[in-house]
Coordinates of C-alpha atoms (C1' of nucleotides) in Angstrom, one line a residue:
Chain B
M1 CA -79.6 48.4 34.5
A2 CA -78.8 51.3 36.7
S3 CA -76.5 49.1 38.7
T4 CA -74.3 48.3 35.7
E5 CA -73.7 52.0 35.1
R6 CA -70.1 53.0 34.5
R7 CA -68.4 53.7 37.7
E8 CA -65.7 56.4 38.0
E9 CA -62.5 54.7 39.1
A10 CA -60.1 56.8 41.1
L11 CA -57.1 58.1 39.3
S12 CA -53.9 56.0 39.9
R13 CA -50.5 55.8 38.4
Q14 CA -51.4 52.4 37.0
R15 CA -54.6 53.8 35.2
I16 CA -52.6 56.7 33.9
V17 CA -49.8 54.5 32.5
D18 CA -52.4 52.1 30.9
A19 CA -54.2 55.0 29.2
A20 CA -50.9 56.4 28.0
V21 CA -50.0 53.1 26.4
E22 CA -53.4 53.0 24.6
L23 CA -53.0 56.6 23.5
L24 CA -49.5 56.0 22.1
D25 CA -50.6 52.8 20.3
V26 CA -53.6 54.5 18.5
A27 CA -52.3 58.0 18.1
G28 CA -48.5 57.5 17.8
E29 CA -45.7 59.3 19.6
G30 CA -47.3 62.7 18.9
G31 CA -50.5 61.6 20.3
L32 CA -49.5 61.5 24.0
T33 CA -50.4 64.8 25.4
F34 CA -51.4 65.7 28.9
R35 CA -54.5 67.3 27.6
A36 CA -55.5 64.3 25.5
L37 CA -54.7 61.9 28.3
S38 CA -56.5 63.9 30.9
A39 CA -59.6 64.1 28.7
R40 CA -59.5 60.3 28.2
L41 CA -59.3 60.0 32.0
R42 CA -62.0 62.6 32.5
T43 CA -60.0 64.9 34.6
G44 CA -57.7 68.0 34.3
P45 CA -54.1 67.9 33.1
G46 CA -52.9 69.0 36.5
A47 CA -54.2 65.8 38.2
I48 CA -51.9 63.7 36.3
Y49 CA -48.9 65.5 37.9
W50 CA -50.0 64.2 41.3
H51 CA -49.1 60.7 40.2
V52 CA -46.4 61.2 37.6
A53 CA -43.5 63.6 37.8
N54 CA -43.4 64.6 34.1
K55 CA -43.8 63.4 30.6
N56 CA -40.5 61.6 30.5
E57 CA -41.3 59.6 33.5
L58 CA -44.6 58.7 32.0
L59 CA -42.9 57.5 28.8
V60 CA -40.4 55.4 30.8
A61 CA -43.2 53.8 32.7
A62 CA -45.3 53.1 29.6
T63 CA -42.3 51.5 27.9
D64 CA -41.6 49.4 31.0
A65 CA -45.2 48.4 31.3
V66 CA -45.2 47.0 27.7
L67 CA -41.8 45.5 27.7
A68 CA -42.1 43.8 31.1
G69 CA -44.1 40.8 29.8
A70 CA -42.6 40.8 26.4
T71 CA -39.3 39.3 26.7
G72 CA -40.5 35.8 27.1
T73 CA -40.2 33.5 30.0
D74 CA -36.8 32.1 31.0
T75 CA -36.6 28.4 30.4
V76 CA -33.5 27.1 32.1
E77 CA -33.4 24.0 29.8
D78 CA -33.0 26.1 26.7
R79 CA -29.6 26.2 25.0
P80 CA -28.2 29.6 25.8
E81 CA -28.2 30.7 22.1
D82 CA -31.9 29.9 21.9
A83 CA -32.7 31.8 25.1
I84 CA -30.8 34.9 23.6
R85 CA -32.9 34.5 20.4
T86 CA -36.1 34.4 22.5
V87 CA -35.2 37.5 24.4
A88 CA -34.2 39.4 21.2
L89 CA -37.3 38.3 19.4
G90 CA -39.4 39.4 22.4
V91 CA -38.1 42.9 22.1
F92 CA -38.3 42.9 18.3
D93 CA -42.0 41.9 18.4
A94 CA -42.8 44.4 21.2
I95 CA -41.4 47.2 19.1
D96 CA -43.2 45.9 16.0
K97 CA -46.4 46.1 17.9
H98 CA -45.7 49.4 19.7
P99 CA -43.2 51.4 17.6
W100 CA -42.9 54.2 20.0
I101 CA -41.0 51.8 22.3
G102 CA -38.3 51.8 19.7
T103 CA -37.8 55.5 20.0
Q104 CA -38.1 55.6 23.7
L105 CA -35.4 52.9 24.2
A106 CA -33.1 54.9 22.2
R107 CA -33.8 57.9 24.3
S108 CA -33.6 56.9 27.8
P109 CA -30.5 55.0 29.0
A110 CA -31.5 54.0 32.5
Q111 CA -34.8 52.4 31.4
P112 CA -35.3 49.6 33.9
A113 CA -36.6 47.2 31.3
L114 CA -33.4 47.6 29.5
L115 CA -31.4 46.5 32.5
Q116 CA -33.5 43.3 32.8
I117 CA -33.0 42.5 29.1
F118 CA -29.3 43.1 29.5
E119 CA -29.2 40.8 32.5
R120 CA -31.0 38.0 30.6
I121 CA -28.7 38.2 27.8
G122 CA -25.6 38.5 30.0
Q123 CA -26.5 35.3 31.9
R124 CA -26.7 33.3 28.7
I125 CA -23.4 34.8 27.4
Q126 CA -21.8 33.5 30.7
A127 CA -23.4 30.1 30.1
L128 CA -22.0 30.0 26.7
G129 CA -18.6 30.0 28.3
V130 CA -17.4 33.3 27.0
P131 CA -14.3 34.4 28.8
G132 CA -14.8 37.0 31.6
E133 CA -13.4 40.0 30.0
A134 CA -15.4 39.5 26.8
Q135 CA -18.7 39.0 28.5
F136 CA -19.5 42.6 28.9
T137 CA -18.6 43.4 25.4
S138 CA -20.6 40.5 23.9
A139 CA -23.7 41.2 25.8
S140 CA -23.5 45.0 25.0
A141 CA -23.0 44.2 21.3
L142 CA -26.1 42.1 21.3
L143 CA -28.2 44.7 23.1
N144 CA -26.9 47.5 20.8
Y145 CA -27.8 45.6 17.7
I146 CA -31.3 44.8 19.1
L147 CA -31.8 48.5 20.0
G148 CA -30.5 49.6 16.7
V149 CA -32.9 47.5 14.7
G150 CA -35.7 48.6 17.0
G151 CA -34.9 52.3 16.4
Q152 CA -34.9 51.8 12.6
N153 CA -38.1 49.9 12.7
A154 CA -39.7 52.6 14.8
A155 CA -38.4 55.3 12.4
N156 CA -39.9 53.4 9.4
A157 CA -43.2 53.0 11.2
R158 CA -43.3 56.7 11.9
T159 CA -43.0 57.7 8.2
Q160 CA -45.8 55.5 7.3
P161 CA -49.4 56.2 8.4
P162 CA -50.4 53.5 10.9
G163 CA -51.5 50.3 9.2
T164 CA -49.8 50.9 5.9
D165 CA -49.3 47.8 3.8
R166 CA -45.8 46.6 4.5
T167 CA -45.4 45.0 1.1
A168 CA -46.3 48.2 -0.7
F169 CA -43.9 50.2 1.4
L170 CA -41.0 47.8 0.5
A171 CA -41.9 47.8 -3.1
T172 CA -41.7 51.6 -3.2
E173 CA -38.5 51.8 -1.3
S174 CA -37.0 49.1 -3.4
A175 CA -37.9 50.9 -6.6
A176 CA -36.3 54.1 -5.2
W177 CA -33.1 52.1 -4.6
K178 CA -33.1 50.9 -8.1
N179 CA -33.2 54.4 -9.3
L180 CA -30.0 55.4 -7.6
D181 CA -27.0 56.5 -9.5
P182 CA -25.2 53.3 -10.5
D183 CA -21.8 54.9 -10.1
E184 CA -22.4 56.2 -6.6
Y185 CA -24.6 53.3 -5.2
P186 CA -23.8 50.1 -7.0
F187 CA -24.2 48.0 -3.8
I188 CA -27.5 49.4 -2.9
R189 CA -28.9 49.0 -6.4
N190 CA -27.7 45.5 -6.3
V191 CA -29.5 44.5 -3.2
A192 CA -32.7 46.5 -3.9
G193 CA -34.4 43.2 -4.9
Q194 CA -33.5 41.6 -1.6
L195 CA -35.0 44.6 0.2
R196 CA -38.3 44.1 -1.5
D197 CA -38.6 40.4 -0.6
H198 CA -36.9 40.3 2.7
D199 CA -38.5 39.3 6.0
D200 CA -37.7 41.9 8.7
R201 CA -38.0 39.4 11.5
A202 CA -35.9 36.7 9.8
Q203 CA -33.2 39.3 8.9
F204 CA -33.2 40.5 12.5
L205 CA -32.6 36.9 13.7
A206 CA -29.9 36.4 10.9
G207 CA -28.1 39.4 12.5
V208 CA -28.4 38.1 16.0
D209 CA -26.9 34.8 14.7
L210 CA -24.1 36.7 13.0
I211 CA -23.1 38.1 16.4
L212 CA -23.6 34.7 18.1
A213 CA -21.2 33.2 15.6
G214 CA -18.7 35.8 16.3
I215 CA -19.1 35.2 20.0
A216 CA -18.8 31.5 19.6
N217 CA -15.5 32.3 17.9
L218 CA -14.2 33.9 21.1
N219 CA -15.0 30.8 23.1
P220 CA -11.8 28.8 23.9
R221 CA -13.9 25.6 24.0
G222 CA -14.8 26.3 20.4
R223 CA -18.3 26.4 19.0
T224 CA -19.0 22.7 19.3
R225 CA -20.2 22.8 22.9
R226 CA -22.4 20.1 24.2
Chain K
M1 CA -11.4 100.2 10.4
A2 CA -14.8 101.0 9.1
S3 CA -14.1 98.8 6.1
T4 CA -13.6 95.6 8.2
E5 CA -17.0 96.2 9.9
R6 CA -19.2 93.1 10.0
R7 CA -21.1 92.8 6.8
E8 CA -24.6 91.4 6.9
E9 CA -24.6 88.3 4.8
A10 CA -27.8 87.3 3.0
L11 CA -29.7 84.4 4.4
S12 CA -29.2 81.2 2.7
R13 CA -29.9 77.4 3.3
Q14 CA -26.2 76.9 3.9
R15 CA -25.9 79.6 6.6
I16 CA -29.1 78.3 8.3
V17 CA -27.8 74.8 8.5
D18 CA -24.5 75.9 9.7
A19 CA -26.0 77.9 12.4
A20 CA -28.4 75.1 13.3
V21 CA -25.3 72.8 13.8
E22 CA -23.7 75.4 16.1
L23 CA -26.8 75.8 18.1
L24 CA -27.3 72.0 18.5
D25 CA -23.7 71.6 19.6
V26 CA -23.7 74.3 22.2
A27 CA -27.3 74.0 23.5
G28 CA -28.3 70.4 22.9
E29 CA -31.2 69.0 21.1
G30 CA -33.6 71.2 23.0
G31 CA -31.6 74.3 22.1
L32 CA -32.6 74.3 18.4
T33 CA -35.6 76.6 18.1
F34 CA -36.7 78.7 15.3
R35 CA -36.7 81.7 17.6
A36 CA -33.2 81.0 18.9
L37 CA -32.0 80.3 15.4
S38 CA -33.5 83.4 13.8
A39 CA -32.1 85.5 16.7
R40 CA -28.7 84.3 15.9
L41 CA -29.2 85.0 12.2
R42 CA -30.6 88.4 13.0
T43 CA -33.9 87.8 11.3
G44 CA -37.4 86.7 12.0
P45 CA -38.5 83.1 12.5
G46 CA -40.6 83.3 9.3
A47 CA -37.5 84.0 7.2
I48 CA -36.1 80.5 7.8
Y49 CA -39.2 78.9 6.3
W50 CA -38.4 80.4 2.9
H51 CA -35.2 78.2 2.8
V52 CA -36.2 75.2 4.8
A53 CA -39.6 73.4 4.8
N54 CA -39.7 72.6 8.5
K55 CA -37.8 71.7 11.5
N56 CA -37.4 68.0 10.6
E57 CA -35.8 68.9 7.2
L58 CA -33.5 71.2 9.1
L59 CA -32.4 68.4 11.4
V60 CA -31.9 66.0 8.5
A61 CA -29.8 68.7 6.8
A62 CA -27.8 69.3 9.8
T63 CA -27.0 65.7 10.4
D64 CA -26.1 65.3 6.8
A65 CA -23.8 68.3 6.9
V66 CA -21.9 66.9 9.9
L67 CA -21.8 63.3 8.8
A68 CA -20.7 64.2 5.2
G69 CA -17.1 64.5 5.9
A70 CA -17.0 62.3 8.9
T71 CA -17.0 58.8 7.5
G72 CA -13.4 58.9 6.3
T73 CA -11.9 58.8 2.8
D74 CA -12.2 55.7 0.8
T75 CA -8.8 54.1 0.4
V76 CA -9.1 51.3 -2.2
E77 CA -6.0 49.5 -0.9
D78 CA -7.4 49.0 2.5
R79 CA -8.4 45.5 3.5
P80 CA -12.2 45.5 3.4
E81 CA -12.4 44.8 7.2
D82 CA -10.3 47.8 7.9
A83 CA -12.4 50.0 5.6
I84 CA -15.4 48.9 7.4
R85 CA -13.8 49.7 10.7
T86 CA -12.8 53.1 9.5
V87 CA -16.5 54.0 8.4
A88 CA -17.8 52.6 11.7
L89 CA -15.4 54.7 13.8
G90 CA -16.1 57.7 11.7
V91 CA -19.8 57.5 12.5
F92 CA -18.9 56.7 16.2
D93 CA -16.6 59.7 16.5
A94 CA -19.1 62.0 14.8
I95 CA -21.8 61.1 17.3
D96 CA -19.4 61.3 20.2
K97 CA -18.7 64.9 19.1
H98 CA -22.2 65.8 18.2
P99 CA -24.5 63.6 20.4
W100 CA -27.7 64.9 18.7
I101 CA -26.8 63.1 15.5
G102 CA -27.3 59.8 17.4
T103 CA -30.9 60.7 18.2
Q104 CA -31.5 62.0 14.7
L105 CA -30.2 58.9 12.9
A106 CA -32.5 56.8 15.0
R107 CA -35.4 59.0 14.0
S108 CA -35.2 59.6 10.2
P109 CA -34.8 56.5 8.1
A110 CA -34.3 58.1 4.7
Q111 CA -31.5 60.2 5.9
P112 CA -29.2 60.5 2.9
A113 CA -26.0 60.3 4.9
L114 CA -27.3 56.8 6.0
L115 CA -27.5 55.6 2.5
Q116 CA -24.0 56.6 1.8
I117 CA -22.7 54.9 4.9
F118 CA -24.7 51.7 4.0
E119 CA -23.2 51.8 0.5
R120 CA -19.7 52.0 1.9
I121 CA -20.2 49.1 4.1
G122 CA -22.0 47.0 1.5
Q123 CA -19.2 47.5 -1.0
R124 CA -16.7 46.1 1.5
I125 CA -19.0 43.3 2.4
Q126 CA -19.0 42.3 -1.3
A127 CA -15.3 42.6 -1.5
L128 CA -15.1 40.1 1.5
G129 CA -16.6 37.5 -0.8
V130 CA -19.9 37.1 1.2
P131 CA -22.4 35.2 -0.8
G132 CA -25.0 37.3 -2.6
E133 CA -28.0 36.5 -0.5
A134 CA -26.2 37.2 2.7
Q135 CA -24.8 40.6 1.7
F136 CA -27.8 42.6 2.4
T137 CA -28.2 40.9 5.8
S138 CA -24.6 41.4 6.8
A139 CA -24.4 45.1 5.8
S140 CA -27.7 45.7 7.7
A141 CA -26.4 44.0 10.8
L142 CA -23.4 46.2 10.8
L143 CA -25.3 49.4 10.2
N144 CA -27.9 48.5 12.9
Y145 CA -25.3 47.8 15.4
I146 CA -23.5 51.2 14.7
L147 CA -26.8 53.0 15.0
G148 CA -27.7 51.2 18.2
V149 CA -24.4 52.2 19.9
G150 CA -24.9 55.7 18.5
G151 CA -28.4 56.0 20.0
Q152 CA -27.2 54.9 23.4
N153 CA -24.3 57.1 23.5
A154 CA -26.5 60.0 22.5
A155 CA -28.9 59.1 25.3
N156 CA -26.1 58.9 27.8
A157 CA -24.9 62.2 26.7
R158 CA -28.3 63.7 27.1
T159 CA -28.5 62.8 30.7
Q160 CA -25.3 64.3 31.6
P161 CA -24.8 68.2 31.5
P162 CA -22.5 68.8 28.5
G163 CA -18.9 68.5 29.5
T164 CA -19.5 66.2 32.4
D165 CA -16.5 64.0 33.5
R166 CA -16.8 60.7 31.8
T167 CA -14.8 58.9 34.5
A168 CA -17.1 60.2 37.2
F169 CA -20.1 59.3 35.3
L170 CA -18.9 55.7 34.8
A171 CA -17.9 55.4 38.4
T172 CA -21.4 56.5 39.5
E173 CA -23.1 54.1 37.2
S174 CA -20.8 51.3 38.1
A175 CA -21.5 51.8 41.8
A176 CA -25.2 51.6 41.1
W177 CA -24.8 48.4 39.3
K178 CA -23.0 47.0 42.3
N179 CA -25.9 47.8 44.5
L180 CA -28.4 45.8 42.4
D181 CA -30.1 42.7 44.0
P182 CA -27.6 39.9 43.6
D183 CA -30.5 37.5 43.1
E184 CA -32.1 39.3 40.2
Y185 CA -29.0 40.8 38.6
P186 CA -26.0 38.5 39.1
F187 CA -24.6 39.2 35.7
I188 CA -24.8 42.9 35.8
R189 CA -23.3 43.1 39.3
N190 CA -20.5 40.9 37.9
V191 CA -19.6 43.2 35.1
A192 CA -19.9 46.4 37.0
G193 CA -16.2 46.7 37.4
Q194 CA -15.7 46.3 33.7
L195 CA -18.2 49.1 33.1
R196 CA -16.1 51.4 35.2
D197 CA -12.9 50.7 33.4
H198 CA -14.1 50.2 29.8
D199 CA -13.2 52.2 26.8
D200 CA -16.3 53.1 24.8
R201 CA -14.6 53.3 21.6
A202 CA -12.5 50.1 22.1
Q203 CA -15.7 48.2 23.0
F204 CA -17.6 49.6 20.0
L205 CA -14.8 48.3 17.8
A206 CA -14.9 45.0 19.5
G207 CA -18.5 44.7 18.7
V208 CA -17.9 45.5 15.0
D209 CA -15.1 42.8 15.1
L210 CA -17.6 40.3 16.6
I211 CA -20.0 40.9 13.6
L212 CA -17.1 40.8 11.2
A213 CA -16.1 37.4 12.6
G214 CA -19.6 36.2 12.2
I215 CA -19.6 37.3 8.6
A216 CA -16.3 35.7 7.9
N217 CA -17.9 32.5 9.1
L218 CA -20.4 32.8 6.3
N219 CA -17.7 33.0 3.6
P220 CA -17.2 29.8 1.8
R221 CA -13.6 30.8 1.0
G222 CA -13.1 31.0 4.8
R223 CA -11.5 33.8 6.7
T224 CA -8.0 33.4 5.4
R225 CA -8.7 35.3 2.1
R226 CA -5.8 37.0 0.3
Chain A
dA1 C1' -54.7 63.6 50.2
dC2 C1' -56.1 64.3 45.9
dC3 C1' -58.3 66.9 42.1
dT4 C1' -59.5 71.1 39.2
dG5 C1' -58.8 74.2 35.4
dA6 C1' -57.1 78.6 34.5
dA7 C1' -52.7 80.6 33.6
dC8 C1' -47.6 80.9 32.3
dA9 C1' -44.0 80.4 29.3
dC10 C1' -42.9 78.5 25.8
dC11 C1' -43.2 75.9 21.0
dG12 C1' -43.6 75.2 15.3
dT13 C1' -45.7 77.2 11.7
dT14 C1' -48.4 80.6 8.8
dC15 C1' -49.2 84.7 6.5
dA16 C1' -50.4 89.5 5.4
dA17 C1' -47.5 93.1 4.7
dG18 C1' -43.5 95.1 3.4
dT19 C1' -38.9 95.8 0.3
Chain H
dA1 C1' -37.6 87.1 -4.8
dC2 C1' -36.9 87.4 -0.1
dC3 C1' -37.7 89.1 4.5
dT4 C1' -40.5 90.8 8.7
dG5 C1' -42.9 89.9 12.9
dA6 C1' -47.4 89.5 14.7
dA7 C1' -50.6 86.0 15.3
dC8 C1' -52.5 81.1 15.7
dA9 C1' -52.9 76.8 17.6
dC10 C1' -50.8 74.2 20.2
dC11 C1' -47.5 72.3 24.0
dG12 C1' -45.6 70.8 29.2
dT13 C1' -45.9 72.4 33.6
dT14 C1' -47.4 75.1 37.7
dC15 C1' -50.5 76.5 41.3
dA16 C1' -54.2 78.8 43.8
dA17 C1' -58.3 77.0 45.0
dG18 C1' -61.4 73.7 45.9
dT19 C1' -63.2 68.9 48.1

DNA sequence: ACCTGAACACCGTTCAAGT
DNA sequence: ACCTGAACACCGTTCAAGT
């Protein structure tokens, strides 16, 4: 049995980033600490700095590591709208699983994973026949919407202890909306019921579809392509 | 002249929040510190805790203070689409002026100012004749898009030293896009020129219009109302 | 080349003590 | 009731010293 004894692996950027992702997942955004991380890796805090420049670089790398495989595989045969929905849902689901990504994507603009997502969306926008000048705007609108939803989901996740029942949370929130002043918040009171019963993921997709419909409207060929 | 001597005003929540806003504006998100804030208010750090529970509450209050007057005045005669554009631009401009708001809005979900913005948008969605079930989704899509753009703008502002020339920044970024691998990033290379010349505010509005067009598409009365 | 861990310069927050 | 400021329990980051 002595031969199966746990071997000490050498420290590496890869191991550090993996451990950071685990720590963020179990302990939340506040849980990633150089002390906690080095304890987990059985080393001193200073050792990490040999492989990673600082905490921000570590967060960027952790986000990229998670997002890299999350945006789905390109299937050239897909209709462009469906390919866009796939990418969007990939980001949505990744943030749902790792809420700290949502915060990080809203913090670091040059995040490489973001560039790749933007490229994927843009190629499909192009395939949709959107006129040249409107392509940049259309792809940006989609990306910004996706990031906005991600940020809000991350914020919601942060207020709840991890693993809180989502139904209970929505019920509480919905009840609070119903108690708002009817003169000041008639609309919100009105949709409070929809908040309780709504499906986050479906609503996210509906928003994507709203933007896609707006984009189809730009297309000189109209929206009845193929 | 002795009578015009600076009088020591009593500490108050109001004065604390005002000072926090000033500090955030001049020193950025990292500049708001209980020590820096108390020094500015000529008191000790502990004194602030008598008026404000903690730093998060202070950030929420500071964001609300800035956003309160920023979303424009309701003009009942406006066409609903224009009223929505006004609210959206109000938020956009507020974040442009105080980038730290963009980060904060993506962090705290129950932010009261957000509720008011959501209400304003929702009322106009209703006025547009959007069917009941789609109202919540439509208003959410608009809000999430607005927050997404705000978050990205805040992130961009954070990477630049305050007061950096925007044109120079876009030129650098655009040049970087042009240097990307043509096989991996054909779309981004293609729109790099548009990045350099684009107007943030106009592009933001174009995105709002995309969503509004998608919403009009839902409307059984069609988009030729009135 | 890579790791160790004490030390530095900060934080947010608390709290006994004052007025 | 409100303010003071030292003290506590943390941070991220650095760096001399080790192997």
